[in-house]
PDB file of C-alpha atoms and ligand atoms in Angstrom:
ATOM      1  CA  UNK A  20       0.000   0.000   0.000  1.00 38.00           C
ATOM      2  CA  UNK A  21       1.761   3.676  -1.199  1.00 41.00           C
ATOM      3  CA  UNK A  22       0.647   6.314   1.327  1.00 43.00           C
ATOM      4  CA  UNK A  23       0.538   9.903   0.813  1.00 45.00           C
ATOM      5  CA  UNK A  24       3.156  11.491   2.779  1.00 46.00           C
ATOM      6  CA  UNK A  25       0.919  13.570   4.802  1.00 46.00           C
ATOM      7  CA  UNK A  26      -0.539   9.789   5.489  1.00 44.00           C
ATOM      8  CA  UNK A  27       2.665   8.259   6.373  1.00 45.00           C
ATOM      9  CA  UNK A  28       3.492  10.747   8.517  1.00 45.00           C
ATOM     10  CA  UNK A  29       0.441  10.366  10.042  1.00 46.00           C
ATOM     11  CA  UNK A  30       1.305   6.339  10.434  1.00 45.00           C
ATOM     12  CA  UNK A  31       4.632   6.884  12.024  1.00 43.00           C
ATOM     13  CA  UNK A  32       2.732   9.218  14.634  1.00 44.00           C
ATOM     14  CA  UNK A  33       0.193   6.585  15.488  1.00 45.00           C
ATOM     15  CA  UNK A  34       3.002   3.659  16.061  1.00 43.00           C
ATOM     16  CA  UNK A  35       5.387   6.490  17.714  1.00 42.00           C
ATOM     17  CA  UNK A  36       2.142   6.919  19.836  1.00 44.00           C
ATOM     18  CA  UNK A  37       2.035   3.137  20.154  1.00 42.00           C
ATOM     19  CA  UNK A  38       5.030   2.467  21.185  1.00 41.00           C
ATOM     20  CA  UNK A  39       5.087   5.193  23.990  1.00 42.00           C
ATOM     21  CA  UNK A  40       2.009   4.025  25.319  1.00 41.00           C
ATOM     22  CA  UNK A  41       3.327   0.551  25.195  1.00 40.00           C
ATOM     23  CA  UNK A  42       6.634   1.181  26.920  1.00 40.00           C
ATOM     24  CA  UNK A  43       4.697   3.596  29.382  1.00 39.00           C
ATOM     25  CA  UNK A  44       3.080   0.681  31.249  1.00 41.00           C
ATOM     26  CA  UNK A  45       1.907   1.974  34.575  1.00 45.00           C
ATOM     27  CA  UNK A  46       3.424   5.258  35.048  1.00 47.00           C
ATOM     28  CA  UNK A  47       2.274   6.849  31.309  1.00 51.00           C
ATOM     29  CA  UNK A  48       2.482  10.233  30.545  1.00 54.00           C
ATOM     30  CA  UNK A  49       0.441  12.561  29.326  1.00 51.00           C
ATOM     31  CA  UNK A  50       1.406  14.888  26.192  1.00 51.00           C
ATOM     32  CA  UNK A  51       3.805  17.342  26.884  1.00 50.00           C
ATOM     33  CA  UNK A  52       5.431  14.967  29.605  1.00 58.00           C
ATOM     34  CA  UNK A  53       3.948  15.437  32.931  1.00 72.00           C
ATOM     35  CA  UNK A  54       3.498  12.443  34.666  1.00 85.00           C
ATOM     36  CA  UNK A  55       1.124  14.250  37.046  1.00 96.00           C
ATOM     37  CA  UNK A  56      -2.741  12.771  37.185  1.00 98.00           C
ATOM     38  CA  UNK A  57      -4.436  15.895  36.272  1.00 96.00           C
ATOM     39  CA  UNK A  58      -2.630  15.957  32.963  1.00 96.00           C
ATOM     40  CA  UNK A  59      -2.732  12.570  32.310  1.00 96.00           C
ATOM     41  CA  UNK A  60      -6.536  11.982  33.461  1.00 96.00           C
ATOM     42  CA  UNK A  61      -7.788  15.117  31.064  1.00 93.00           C
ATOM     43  CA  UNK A  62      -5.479  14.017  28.183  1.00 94.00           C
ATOM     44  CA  UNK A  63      -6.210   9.809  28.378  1.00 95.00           C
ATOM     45  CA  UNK A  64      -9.904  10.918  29.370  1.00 97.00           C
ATOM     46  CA  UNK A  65      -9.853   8.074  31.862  1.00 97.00           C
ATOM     47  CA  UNK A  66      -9.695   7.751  35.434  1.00 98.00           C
ATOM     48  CA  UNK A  67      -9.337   4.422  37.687  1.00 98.00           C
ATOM     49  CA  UNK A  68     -10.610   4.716  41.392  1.00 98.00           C
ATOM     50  CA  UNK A  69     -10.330   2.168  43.895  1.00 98.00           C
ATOM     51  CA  UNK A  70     -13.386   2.214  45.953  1.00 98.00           C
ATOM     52  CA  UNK A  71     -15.282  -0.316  48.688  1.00 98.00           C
ATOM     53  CA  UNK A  72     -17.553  -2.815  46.562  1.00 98.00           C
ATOM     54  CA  UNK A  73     -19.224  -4.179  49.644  1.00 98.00           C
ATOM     55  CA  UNK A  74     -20.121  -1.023  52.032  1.00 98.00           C
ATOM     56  CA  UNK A  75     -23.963   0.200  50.935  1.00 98.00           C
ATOM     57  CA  UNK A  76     -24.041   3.822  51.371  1.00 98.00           C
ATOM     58  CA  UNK A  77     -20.399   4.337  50.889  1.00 98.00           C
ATOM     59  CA  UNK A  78     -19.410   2.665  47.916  1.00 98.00           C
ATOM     60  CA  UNK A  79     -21.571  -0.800  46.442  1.00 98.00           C
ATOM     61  CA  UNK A  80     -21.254  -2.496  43.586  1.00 98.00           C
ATOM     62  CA  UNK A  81     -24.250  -4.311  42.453  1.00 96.00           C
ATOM     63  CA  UNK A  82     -24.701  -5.272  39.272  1.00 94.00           C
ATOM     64  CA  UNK A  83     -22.540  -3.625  36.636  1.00 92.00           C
ATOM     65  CA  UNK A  84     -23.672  -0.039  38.797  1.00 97.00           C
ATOM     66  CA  UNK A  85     -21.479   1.642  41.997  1.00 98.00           C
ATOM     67  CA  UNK A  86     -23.617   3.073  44.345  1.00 98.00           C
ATOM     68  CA  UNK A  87     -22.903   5.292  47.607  1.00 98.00           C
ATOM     69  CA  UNK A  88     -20.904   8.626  48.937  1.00 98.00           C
ATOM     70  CA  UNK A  89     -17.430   8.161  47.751  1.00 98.00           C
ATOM     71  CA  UNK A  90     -18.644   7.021  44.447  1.00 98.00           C
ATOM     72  CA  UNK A  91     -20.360  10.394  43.682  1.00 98.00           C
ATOM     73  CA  UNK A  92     -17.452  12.081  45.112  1.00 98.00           C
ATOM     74  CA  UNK A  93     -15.271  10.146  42.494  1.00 98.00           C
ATOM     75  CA  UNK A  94     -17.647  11.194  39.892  1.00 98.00           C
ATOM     76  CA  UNK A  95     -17.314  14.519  40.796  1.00 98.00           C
ATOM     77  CA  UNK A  96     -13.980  14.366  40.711  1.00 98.00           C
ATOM     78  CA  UNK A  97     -13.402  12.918  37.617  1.00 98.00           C
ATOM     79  CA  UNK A  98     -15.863  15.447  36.051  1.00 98.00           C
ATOM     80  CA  UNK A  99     -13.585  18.250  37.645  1.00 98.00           C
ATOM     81  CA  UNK A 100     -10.292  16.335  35.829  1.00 98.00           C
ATOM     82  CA  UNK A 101     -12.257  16.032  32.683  1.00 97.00           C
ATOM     83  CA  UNK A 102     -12.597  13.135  32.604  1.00 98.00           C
ATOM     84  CA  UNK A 103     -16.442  11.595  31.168  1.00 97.00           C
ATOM     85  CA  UNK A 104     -18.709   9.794  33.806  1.00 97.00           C
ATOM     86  CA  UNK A 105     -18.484   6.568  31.308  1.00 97.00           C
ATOM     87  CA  UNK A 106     -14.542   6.350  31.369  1.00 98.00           C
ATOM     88  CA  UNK A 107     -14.663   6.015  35.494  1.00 98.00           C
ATOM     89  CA  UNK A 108     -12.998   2.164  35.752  1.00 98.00           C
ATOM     90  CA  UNK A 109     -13.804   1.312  39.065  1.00 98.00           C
ATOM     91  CA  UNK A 110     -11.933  -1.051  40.887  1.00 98.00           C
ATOM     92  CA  UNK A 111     -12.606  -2.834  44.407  1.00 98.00           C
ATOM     93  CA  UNK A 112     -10.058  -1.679  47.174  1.00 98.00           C
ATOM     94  CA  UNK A 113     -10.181  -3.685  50.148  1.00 98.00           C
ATOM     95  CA  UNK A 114      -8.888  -1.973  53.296  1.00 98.00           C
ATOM     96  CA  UNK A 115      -5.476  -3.835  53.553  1.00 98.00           C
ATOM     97  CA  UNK A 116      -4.511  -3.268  49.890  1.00 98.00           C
ATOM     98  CA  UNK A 117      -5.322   0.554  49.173  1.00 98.00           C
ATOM     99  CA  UNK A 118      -1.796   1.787  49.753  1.00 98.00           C
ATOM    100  CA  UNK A 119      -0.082  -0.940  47.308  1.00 98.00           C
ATOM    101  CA  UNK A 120      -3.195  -0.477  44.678  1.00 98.00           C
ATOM    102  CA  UNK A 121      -2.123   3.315  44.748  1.00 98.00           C
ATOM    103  CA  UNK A 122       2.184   2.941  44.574  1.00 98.00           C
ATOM    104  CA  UNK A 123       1.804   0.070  41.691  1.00 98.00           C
ATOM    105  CA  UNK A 124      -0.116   2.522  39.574  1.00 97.00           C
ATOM    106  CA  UNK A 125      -3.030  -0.623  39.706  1.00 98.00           C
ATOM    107  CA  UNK A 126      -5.931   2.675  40.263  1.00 98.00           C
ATOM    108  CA  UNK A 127      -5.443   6.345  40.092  1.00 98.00           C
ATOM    109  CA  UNK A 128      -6.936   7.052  42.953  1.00 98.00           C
ATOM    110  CA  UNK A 129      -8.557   5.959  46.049  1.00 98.00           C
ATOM    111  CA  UNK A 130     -11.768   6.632  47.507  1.00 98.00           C
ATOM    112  CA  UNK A 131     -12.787   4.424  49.975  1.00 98.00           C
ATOM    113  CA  UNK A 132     -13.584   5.154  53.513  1.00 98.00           C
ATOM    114  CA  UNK A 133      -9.908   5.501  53.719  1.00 98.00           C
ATOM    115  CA  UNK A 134      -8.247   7.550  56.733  1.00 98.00           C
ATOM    116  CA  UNK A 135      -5.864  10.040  56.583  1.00 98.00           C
ATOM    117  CA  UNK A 136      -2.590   9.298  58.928  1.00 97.00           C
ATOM    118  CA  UNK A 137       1.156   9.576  59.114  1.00 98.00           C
ATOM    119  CA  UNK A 138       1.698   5.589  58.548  1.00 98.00           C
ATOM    120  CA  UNK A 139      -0.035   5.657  55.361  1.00 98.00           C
ATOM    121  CA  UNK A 140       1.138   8.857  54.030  1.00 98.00           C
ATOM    122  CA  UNK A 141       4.644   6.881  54.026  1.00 98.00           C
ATOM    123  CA  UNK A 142       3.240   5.045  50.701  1.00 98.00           C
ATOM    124  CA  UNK A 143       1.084   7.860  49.355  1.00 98.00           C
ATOM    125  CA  UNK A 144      -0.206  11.198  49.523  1.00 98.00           C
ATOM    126  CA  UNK A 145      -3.605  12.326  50.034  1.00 98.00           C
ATOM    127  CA  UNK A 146      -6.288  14.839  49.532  1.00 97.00           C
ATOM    128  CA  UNK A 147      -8.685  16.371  51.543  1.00 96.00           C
ATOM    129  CA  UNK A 148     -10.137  15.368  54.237  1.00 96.00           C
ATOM    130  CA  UNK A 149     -13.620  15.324  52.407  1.00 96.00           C
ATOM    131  CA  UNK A 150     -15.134  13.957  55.192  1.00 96.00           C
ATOM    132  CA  UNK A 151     -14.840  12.518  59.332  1.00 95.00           C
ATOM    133  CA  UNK A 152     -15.713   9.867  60.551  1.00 96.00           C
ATOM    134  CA  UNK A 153     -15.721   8.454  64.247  1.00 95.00           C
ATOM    135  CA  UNK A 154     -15.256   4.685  64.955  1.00 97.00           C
ATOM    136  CA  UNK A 155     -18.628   3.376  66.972  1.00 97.00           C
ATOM    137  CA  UNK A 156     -19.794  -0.648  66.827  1.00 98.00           C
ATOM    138  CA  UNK A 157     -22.785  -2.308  65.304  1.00 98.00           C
ATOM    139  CA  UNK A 158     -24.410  -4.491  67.412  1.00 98.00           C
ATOM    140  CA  UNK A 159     -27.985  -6.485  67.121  1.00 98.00           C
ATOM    141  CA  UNK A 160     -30.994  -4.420  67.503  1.00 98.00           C
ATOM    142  CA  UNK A 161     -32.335  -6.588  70.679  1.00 97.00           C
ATOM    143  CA  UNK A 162     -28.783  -6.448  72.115  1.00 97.00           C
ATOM    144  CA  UNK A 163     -28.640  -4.296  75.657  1.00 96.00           C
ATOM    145  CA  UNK A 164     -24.813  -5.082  77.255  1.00 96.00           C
ATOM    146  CA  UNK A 165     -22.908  -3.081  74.124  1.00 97.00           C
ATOM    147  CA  UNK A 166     -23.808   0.435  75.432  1.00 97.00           C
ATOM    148  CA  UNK A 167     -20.214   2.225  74.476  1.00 96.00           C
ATOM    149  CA  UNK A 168     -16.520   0.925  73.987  1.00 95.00           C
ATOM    150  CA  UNK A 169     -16.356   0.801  77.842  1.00 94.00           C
ATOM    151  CA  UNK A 170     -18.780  -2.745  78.201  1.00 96.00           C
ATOM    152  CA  UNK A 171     -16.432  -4.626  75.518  1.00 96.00           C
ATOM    153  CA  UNK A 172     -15.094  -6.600  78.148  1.00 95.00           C
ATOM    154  CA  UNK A 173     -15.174 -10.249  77.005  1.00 96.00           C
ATOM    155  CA  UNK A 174     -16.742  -9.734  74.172  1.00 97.00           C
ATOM    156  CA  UNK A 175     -16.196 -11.313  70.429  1.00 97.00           C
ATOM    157  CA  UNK A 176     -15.372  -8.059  67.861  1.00 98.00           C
ATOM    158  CA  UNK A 177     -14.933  -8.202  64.107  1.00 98.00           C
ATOM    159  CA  UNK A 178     -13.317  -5.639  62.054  1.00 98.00           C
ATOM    160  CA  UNK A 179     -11.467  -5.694  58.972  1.00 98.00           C
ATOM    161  CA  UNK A 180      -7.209  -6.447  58.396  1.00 98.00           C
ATOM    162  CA  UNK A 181      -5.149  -3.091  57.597  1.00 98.00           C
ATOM    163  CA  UNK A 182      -8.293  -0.986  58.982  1.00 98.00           C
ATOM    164  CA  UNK A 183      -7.632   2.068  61.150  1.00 98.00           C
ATOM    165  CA  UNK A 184     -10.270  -0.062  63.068  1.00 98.00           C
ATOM    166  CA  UNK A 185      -8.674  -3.128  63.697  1.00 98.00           C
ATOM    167  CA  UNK A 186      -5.688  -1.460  64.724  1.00 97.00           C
ATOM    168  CA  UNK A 187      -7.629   0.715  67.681  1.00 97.00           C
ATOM    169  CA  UNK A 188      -9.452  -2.061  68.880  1.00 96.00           C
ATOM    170  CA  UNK A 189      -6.213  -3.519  69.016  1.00 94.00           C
ATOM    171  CA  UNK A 190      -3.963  -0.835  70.731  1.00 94.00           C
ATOM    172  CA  UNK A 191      -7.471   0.739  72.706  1.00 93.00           C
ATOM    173  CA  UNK A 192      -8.757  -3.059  74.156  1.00 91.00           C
ATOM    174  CA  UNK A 193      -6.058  -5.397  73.555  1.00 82.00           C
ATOM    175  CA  UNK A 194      -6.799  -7.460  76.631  1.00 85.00           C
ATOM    176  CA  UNK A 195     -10.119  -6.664  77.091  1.00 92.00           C
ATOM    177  CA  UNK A 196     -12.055  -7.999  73.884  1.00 96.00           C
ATOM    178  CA  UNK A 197     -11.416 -11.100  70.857  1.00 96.00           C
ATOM    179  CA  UNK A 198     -11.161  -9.718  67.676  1.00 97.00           C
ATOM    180  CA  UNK A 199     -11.763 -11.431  64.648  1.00 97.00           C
ATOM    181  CA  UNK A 200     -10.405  -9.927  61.108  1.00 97.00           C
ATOM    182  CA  UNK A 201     -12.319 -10.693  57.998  1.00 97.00           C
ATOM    183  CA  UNK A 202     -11.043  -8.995  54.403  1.00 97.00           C
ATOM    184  CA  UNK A 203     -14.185  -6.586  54.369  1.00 97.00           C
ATOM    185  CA  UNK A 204     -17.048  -5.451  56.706  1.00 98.00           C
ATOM    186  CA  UNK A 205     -19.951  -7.360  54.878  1.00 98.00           C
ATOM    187  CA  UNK A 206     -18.277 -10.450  56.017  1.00 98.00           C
ATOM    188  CA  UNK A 207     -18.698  -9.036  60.144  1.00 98.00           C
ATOM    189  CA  UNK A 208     -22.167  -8.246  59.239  1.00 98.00           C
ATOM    190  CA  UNK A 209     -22.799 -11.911  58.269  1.00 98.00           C
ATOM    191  CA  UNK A 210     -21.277 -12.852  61.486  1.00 97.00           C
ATOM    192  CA  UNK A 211     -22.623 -10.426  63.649  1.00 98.00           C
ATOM    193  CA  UNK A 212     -26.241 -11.790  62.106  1.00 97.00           C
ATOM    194  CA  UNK A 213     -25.836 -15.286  62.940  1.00 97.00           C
ATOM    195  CA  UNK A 214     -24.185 -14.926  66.689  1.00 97.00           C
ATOM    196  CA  UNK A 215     -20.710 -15.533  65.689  1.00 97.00           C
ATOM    197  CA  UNK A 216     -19.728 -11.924  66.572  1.00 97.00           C
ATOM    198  CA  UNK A 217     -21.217  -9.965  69.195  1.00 98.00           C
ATOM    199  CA  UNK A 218     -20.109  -6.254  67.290  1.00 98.00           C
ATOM    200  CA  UNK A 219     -19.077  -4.991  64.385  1.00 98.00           C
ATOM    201  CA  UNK A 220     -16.645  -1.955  64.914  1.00 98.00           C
ATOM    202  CA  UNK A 221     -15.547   0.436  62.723  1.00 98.00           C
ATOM    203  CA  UNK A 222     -16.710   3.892  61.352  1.00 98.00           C
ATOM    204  CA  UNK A 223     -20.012   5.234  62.308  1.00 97.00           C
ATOM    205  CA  UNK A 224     -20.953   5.786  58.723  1.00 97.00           C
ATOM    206  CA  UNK A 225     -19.858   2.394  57.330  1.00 98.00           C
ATOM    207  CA  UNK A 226     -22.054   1.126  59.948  1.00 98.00           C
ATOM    208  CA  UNK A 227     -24.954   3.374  59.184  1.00 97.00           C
ATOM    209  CA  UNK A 228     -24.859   1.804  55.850  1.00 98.00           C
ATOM    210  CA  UNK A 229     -25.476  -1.465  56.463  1.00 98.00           C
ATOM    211  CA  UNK A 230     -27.693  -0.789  59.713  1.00 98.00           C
ATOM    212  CA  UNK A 231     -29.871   1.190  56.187  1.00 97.00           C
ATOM    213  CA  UNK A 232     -29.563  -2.212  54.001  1.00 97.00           C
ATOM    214  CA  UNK A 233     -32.812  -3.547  53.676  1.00 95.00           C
ATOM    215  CA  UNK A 234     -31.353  -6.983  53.992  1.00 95.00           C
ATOM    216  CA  UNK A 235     -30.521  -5.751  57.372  1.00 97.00           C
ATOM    217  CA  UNK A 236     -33.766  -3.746  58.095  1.00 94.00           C
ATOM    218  CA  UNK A 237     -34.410  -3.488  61.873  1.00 96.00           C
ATOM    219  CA  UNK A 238     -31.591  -5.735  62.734  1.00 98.00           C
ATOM    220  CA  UNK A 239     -28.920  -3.877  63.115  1.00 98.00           C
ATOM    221  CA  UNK A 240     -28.177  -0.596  65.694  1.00 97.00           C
ATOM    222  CA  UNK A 241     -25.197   2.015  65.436  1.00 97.00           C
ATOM    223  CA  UNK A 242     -24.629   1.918  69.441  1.00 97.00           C
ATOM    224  CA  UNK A 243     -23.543   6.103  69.125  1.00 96.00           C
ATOM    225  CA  UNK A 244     -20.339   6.455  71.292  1.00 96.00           C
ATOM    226  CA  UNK A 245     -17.821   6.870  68.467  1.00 95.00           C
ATOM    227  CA  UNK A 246     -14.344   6.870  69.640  1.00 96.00           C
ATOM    228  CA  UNK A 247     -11.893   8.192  67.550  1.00 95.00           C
ATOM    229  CA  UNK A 248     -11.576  10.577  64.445  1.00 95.00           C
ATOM    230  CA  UNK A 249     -11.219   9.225  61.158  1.00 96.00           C
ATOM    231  CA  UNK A 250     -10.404  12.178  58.560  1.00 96.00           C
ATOM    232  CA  UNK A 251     -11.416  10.586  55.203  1.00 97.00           C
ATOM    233  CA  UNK A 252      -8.848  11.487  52.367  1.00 98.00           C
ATOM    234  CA  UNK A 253      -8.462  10.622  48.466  1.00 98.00           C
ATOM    235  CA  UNK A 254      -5.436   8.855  48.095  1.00 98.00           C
ATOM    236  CA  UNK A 255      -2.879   9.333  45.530  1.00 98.00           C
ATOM    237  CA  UNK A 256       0.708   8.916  44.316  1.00 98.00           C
ATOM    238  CA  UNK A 257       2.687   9.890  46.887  1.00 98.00           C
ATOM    239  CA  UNK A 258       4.770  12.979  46.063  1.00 97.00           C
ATOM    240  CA  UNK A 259       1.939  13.670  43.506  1.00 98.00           C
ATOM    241  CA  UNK A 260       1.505  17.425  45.189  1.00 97.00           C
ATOM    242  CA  UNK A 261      -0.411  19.004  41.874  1.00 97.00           C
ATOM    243  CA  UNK A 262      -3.235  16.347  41.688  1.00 98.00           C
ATOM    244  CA  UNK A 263      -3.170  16.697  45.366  1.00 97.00           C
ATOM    245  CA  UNK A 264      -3.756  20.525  45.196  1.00 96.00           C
ATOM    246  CA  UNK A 265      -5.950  20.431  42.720  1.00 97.00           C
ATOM    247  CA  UNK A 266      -8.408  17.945  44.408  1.00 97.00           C
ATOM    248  CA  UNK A 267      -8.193  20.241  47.525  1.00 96.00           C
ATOM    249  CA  UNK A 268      -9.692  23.144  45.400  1.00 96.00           C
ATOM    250  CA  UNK A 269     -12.411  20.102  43.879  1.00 97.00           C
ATOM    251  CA  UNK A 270     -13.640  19.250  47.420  1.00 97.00           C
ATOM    252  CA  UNK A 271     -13.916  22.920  48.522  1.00 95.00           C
ATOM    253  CA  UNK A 272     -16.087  23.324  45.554  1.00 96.00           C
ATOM    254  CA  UNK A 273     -18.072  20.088  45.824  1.00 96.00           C
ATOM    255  CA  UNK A 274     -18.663  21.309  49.741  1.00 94.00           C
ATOM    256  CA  UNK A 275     -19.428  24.960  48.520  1.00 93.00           C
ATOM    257  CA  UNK A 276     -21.770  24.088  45.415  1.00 95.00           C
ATOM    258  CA  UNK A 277     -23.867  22.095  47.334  1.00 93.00           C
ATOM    259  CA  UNK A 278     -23.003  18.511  45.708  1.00 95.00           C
ATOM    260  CA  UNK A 279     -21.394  16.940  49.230  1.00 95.00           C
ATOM    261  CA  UNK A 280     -24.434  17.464  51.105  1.00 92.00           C
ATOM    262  CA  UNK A 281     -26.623  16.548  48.619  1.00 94.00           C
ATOM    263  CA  UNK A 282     -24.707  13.346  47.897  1.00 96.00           C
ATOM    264  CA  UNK A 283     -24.703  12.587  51.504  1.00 95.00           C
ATOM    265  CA  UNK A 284     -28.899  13.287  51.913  1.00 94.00           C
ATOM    266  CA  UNK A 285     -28.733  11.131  48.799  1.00 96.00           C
ATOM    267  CA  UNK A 286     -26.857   7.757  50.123  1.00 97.00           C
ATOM    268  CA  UNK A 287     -27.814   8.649  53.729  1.00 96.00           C
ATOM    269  CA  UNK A 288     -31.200  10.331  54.223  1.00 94.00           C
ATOM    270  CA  UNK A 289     -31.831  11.635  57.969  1.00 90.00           C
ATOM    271  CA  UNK A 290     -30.284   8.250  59.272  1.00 91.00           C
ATOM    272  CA  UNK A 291     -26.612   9.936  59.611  1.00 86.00           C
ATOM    273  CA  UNK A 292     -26.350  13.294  61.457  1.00 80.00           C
ATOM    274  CA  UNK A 293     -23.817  14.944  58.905  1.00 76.00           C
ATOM    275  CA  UNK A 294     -21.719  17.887  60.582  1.00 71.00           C
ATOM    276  CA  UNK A 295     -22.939  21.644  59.898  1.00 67.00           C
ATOM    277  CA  UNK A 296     -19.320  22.436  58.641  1.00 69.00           C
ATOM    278  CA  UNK A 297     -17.669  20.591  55.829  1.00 73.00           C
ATOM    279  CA  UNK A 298     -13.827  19.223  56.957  1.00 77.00           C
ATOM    280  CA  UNK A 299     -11.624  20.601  54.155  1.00 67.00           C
ATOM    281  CA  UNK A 300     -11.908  23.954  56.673  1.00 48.00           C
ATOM    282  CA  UNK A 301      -9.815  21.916  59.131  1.00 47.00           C
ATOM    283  CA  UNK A 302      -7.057  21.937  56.839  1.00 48.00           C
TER     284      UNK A 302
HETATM  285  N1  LIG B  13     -11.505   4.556  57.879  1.00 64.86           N
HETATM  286  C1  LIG B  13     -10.877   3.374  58.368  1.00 64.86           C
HETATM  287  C2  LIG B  13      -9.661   3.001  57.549  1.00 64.86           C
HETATM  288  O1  LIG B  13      -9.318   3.666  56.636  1.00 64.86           O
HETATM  289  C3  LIG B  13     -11.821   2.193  58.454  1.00 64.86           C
HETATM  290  C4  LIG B  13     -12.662   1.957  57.237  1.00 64.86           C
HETATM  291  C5  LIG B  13     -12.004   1.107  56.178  1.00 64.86           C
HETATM  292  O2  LIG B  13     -11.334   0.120  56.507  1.00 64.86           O
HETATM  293  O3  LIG B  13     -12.184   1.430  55.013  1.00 64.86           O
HETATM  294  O4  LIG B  13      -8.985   2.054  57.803  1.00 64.86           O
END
């Protein structure tokens, strides 16, 4: 086949283009050579977000849809990056393997109930915090001894591996109470339904979630004594201060424009008591 030149120069583009894309791998780059997400996600018009596929509310996947809080504050995220709704891959991210997801380039970012602290930002960097949590327990409606962390003596706990959970149950009652660690929270909800746990404990809005389900209508209480602070964050590529800044100014304006209380009234209703003042303000 003879090509024009204008057609073969057009050719050697496309398989230049190729072959950078194919050498890129993990850590491409967008045109003009930033390897920063906010170039890359505009330019590739594609964005890959870890989120929870199991925590109703917060981030479900059911069916071929995603469902809950962090999911519409990764689609308003990605609509901020330019990115179209459709081109959102989203990927599970169990608790234990968001930081490793994030530093082998496997999603682009991470939102999924995920708390901000010093340990993790040694493997990446985050955003916000777009929202705070407080760890509480889930216990069975007709259950009256689980009044607060204080009556945990003796008592059978579930909560998930690499949680900020897990770990203060750990370090807060380490004597006191038997913890079992599952990979996600659905699988301490099964348990805490059929007696094999006696709480569930981890953030107060996770919990809300599946105390909403209606597999779980009626059966399940948030017991309301939250103890501790759980800053929720985006996480990134660490070092990656741009995308960082820039999803800073994104969450300000999902706060100010309405959109994070709305998505919150949205996945939540009147069944979570959402603070007056948005978090980024804390920063
Ligand atoms: N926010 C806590 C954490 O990041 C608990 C919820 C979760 O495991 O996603 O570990």
């Amino acid at each position: 086949m003879r090509l024009s030149p204008v057609l073969r120069a057009g050719a050697l583009v496309a398989t230049l283009a190729l072959a950078v894309t194919a050498c890129g791998g993990k850590s491409q780059q967008a045109a003009g050579g930033s390897d920063s997400l906010v170039d890359r996600a505009k330019a590739d018009n594609k964005l890959t977000v870890g989120i929870k596929f199991d925590q109703p509310g917060l981030g479900l996947k059911t069916g071929d849809g995603y469902t809950g809080f962090d999911v519409d504050v990764a689609k308003y995220i990605a609509k901020k990056l330019g990115v179209d709704e459709k081109n959102i891959v989203f990927k599970q991210a169990p608790s234990a393997q968001r930081e490793d997801l994030i530093a082998q380039g496997d999603v682009d970012l991470v939102i999924a109930t995920y708390t901000i602290n010093d340990k993790r930002k040694q493997k990446v960097s985050f955003a916000g915090p777009y929202f705070v949590a407080g760890q509480d327990l889930l216990v069975k409606t007709e259950n009256t001894d689980i009044t607060g962390p204080e009556t945990l003596n003796g008592k059978k706990l579930c909560s998930v591996t690499g949680s900020t959970s897990a770990q203060n149950i750990q370090t807060k009652f380490a004597n006191k109470v038997a913890l079992q660690q599952y990979g996600g929270y659905s699988e301490c909800v099964t348990g805490l339904l059929n007696g094999a746990i006696d709480a569930l404990s981890t953030d107060d809005i996770i919990l809300q979630g599946y105390a909403n389900a209606d597999a779980n209508k009626g059966k399940l209480k948030v017991v309301g004594k939250p103890f501790s602070n759980e800053p929720y964050g985006i996480g990134l590529k660490k070092g990656d201060t741009k995308t960082q800044q820039a999803l800073d100014g994104y969450i300000q304006e999902m706060e100010k424009d309405g959109s994070w209380s709305a998505a919150l009234k949205k996945n939540f209703g009147d069944s979570y008591k959402v603070p007056a003042e948005p978090p980024i303000t804390e920063k």
